[in-house]
């Protein structure tokens, strides 16, 4: 029963900082290791055997393998990551343009044409046409024949 117990105030402040530094360096090491492994698989210029060789080197001798990889191929790691990010952004932009861009413009043009026809028939006034046109152009609910224009002819 003579075992010595350590309390929080027995651990010096400098040791706390040292422990935190080692912990964060350990986390940074894993981040670097995973980035290297992802870059090995991302590189389309490398053959399958080269990828296998780098992967075996980084798994069997992780410190040496990662440092050699970063020295030998680290310059292009950032370029490959930027190229992939650009490709993803372009694919996303194209998808958004495809989903929203052309359909929204077509429907706005069609709505404006319908409003112009309704005004030409005399069903709505110029003031009502202007208000409905603003709604269509700003993206709010479009005014159609069942909107305020249908009641204008009843007056």
mmCIF file with all atom_site columns, C-alpha atoms in Angstrom, residues 5 11 14 21 25 29 32 42 44 58 67 84 88 104 136 150:
data_model
loop_
_atom_site.group_PDB
_atom_site.id
_atom_site.type_symbol
_atom_site.label_atom_id
_atom_site.label_alt_id
_atom_site.label_comp_id
_atom_site.label_asym_id
_atom_site.label_entity_id
_atom_site.label_seq_id
_atom_site.pdbx_PDB_ins_code
_atom_site.Cartn_x
_atom_site.Cartn_y
_atom_site.Cartn_z
_atom_site.occupancy
_atom_site.B_iso_or_equiv
_atom_site.pdbx_formal_charge
_atom_site.auth_seq_id
_atom_site.auth_comp_id
_atom_site.auth_asym_id
_atom_site.auth_atom_id
_atom_site.pdbx_PDB_model_num
ATOM 1  C CA . UNK A 1 5   ? -0.067  8.274  -6.532  1.00 0.00 ? 5   UNK A CA 1
ATOM 2  C CA . UNK A 1 11  ? 2.795   16.825 -13.679 1.00 0.00 ? 11  UNK A CA 1
ATOM 3  C CA . UNK A 1 14  ? 6.481   21.923 -19.463 1.00 0.00 ? 14  UNK A CA 1
ATOM 4  C CA . UNK A 1 21  ? 3.506   18.581 -29.005 1.00 0.00 ? 21  UNK A CA 1
ATOM 5  C CA . UNK A 1 25  ? 3.144   15.568 -34.279 1.00 0.00 ? 25  UNK A CA 1
ATOM 6  C CA . UNK A 1 29  ? 2.346   12.089 -39.172 1.00 0.00 ? 29  UNK A CA 1
ATOM 7  C CA . UNK A 1 32  ? 0.937   12.946 -44.049 1.00 0.00 ? 32  UNK A CA 1
ATOM 8  C CA . UNK A 1 42  ? -4.399  9.299  -57.520 1.00 0.00 ? 42  UNK A CA 1
ATOM 9  C CA . UNK A 1 44  ? -2.366  8.305  -63.293 1.00 0.00 ? 44  UNK A CA 1
ATOM 10 C CA . UNK A 1 58  ? 5.297   3.211  -47.213 1.00 0.00 ? 58  UNK A CA 1
ATOM 11 C CA . UNK A 1 67  ? 10.046  10.819 -46.557 1.00 0.00 ? 67  UNK A CA 1
ATOM 12 C CA . UNK A 1 84  ? -8.393  17.030 -58.921 1.00 0.00 ? 84  UNK A CA 1
ATOM 13 C CA . UNK A 1 88  ? -14.387 18.328 -59.129 1.00 0.00 ? 88  UNK A CA 1
ATOM 14 C CA . UNK A 1 104 ? -34.769 28.475 -65.564 1.00 0.00 ? 104 UNK A CA 1
ATOM 15 C CA . UNK A 1 136 ? -40.552 36.666 -63.293 1.00 0.00 ? 136 UNK A CA 1
ATOM 16 C CA . UNK A 1 150 ? -57.205 36.884 -65.007 1.00 0.00 ? 150 UNK A CA 1
#
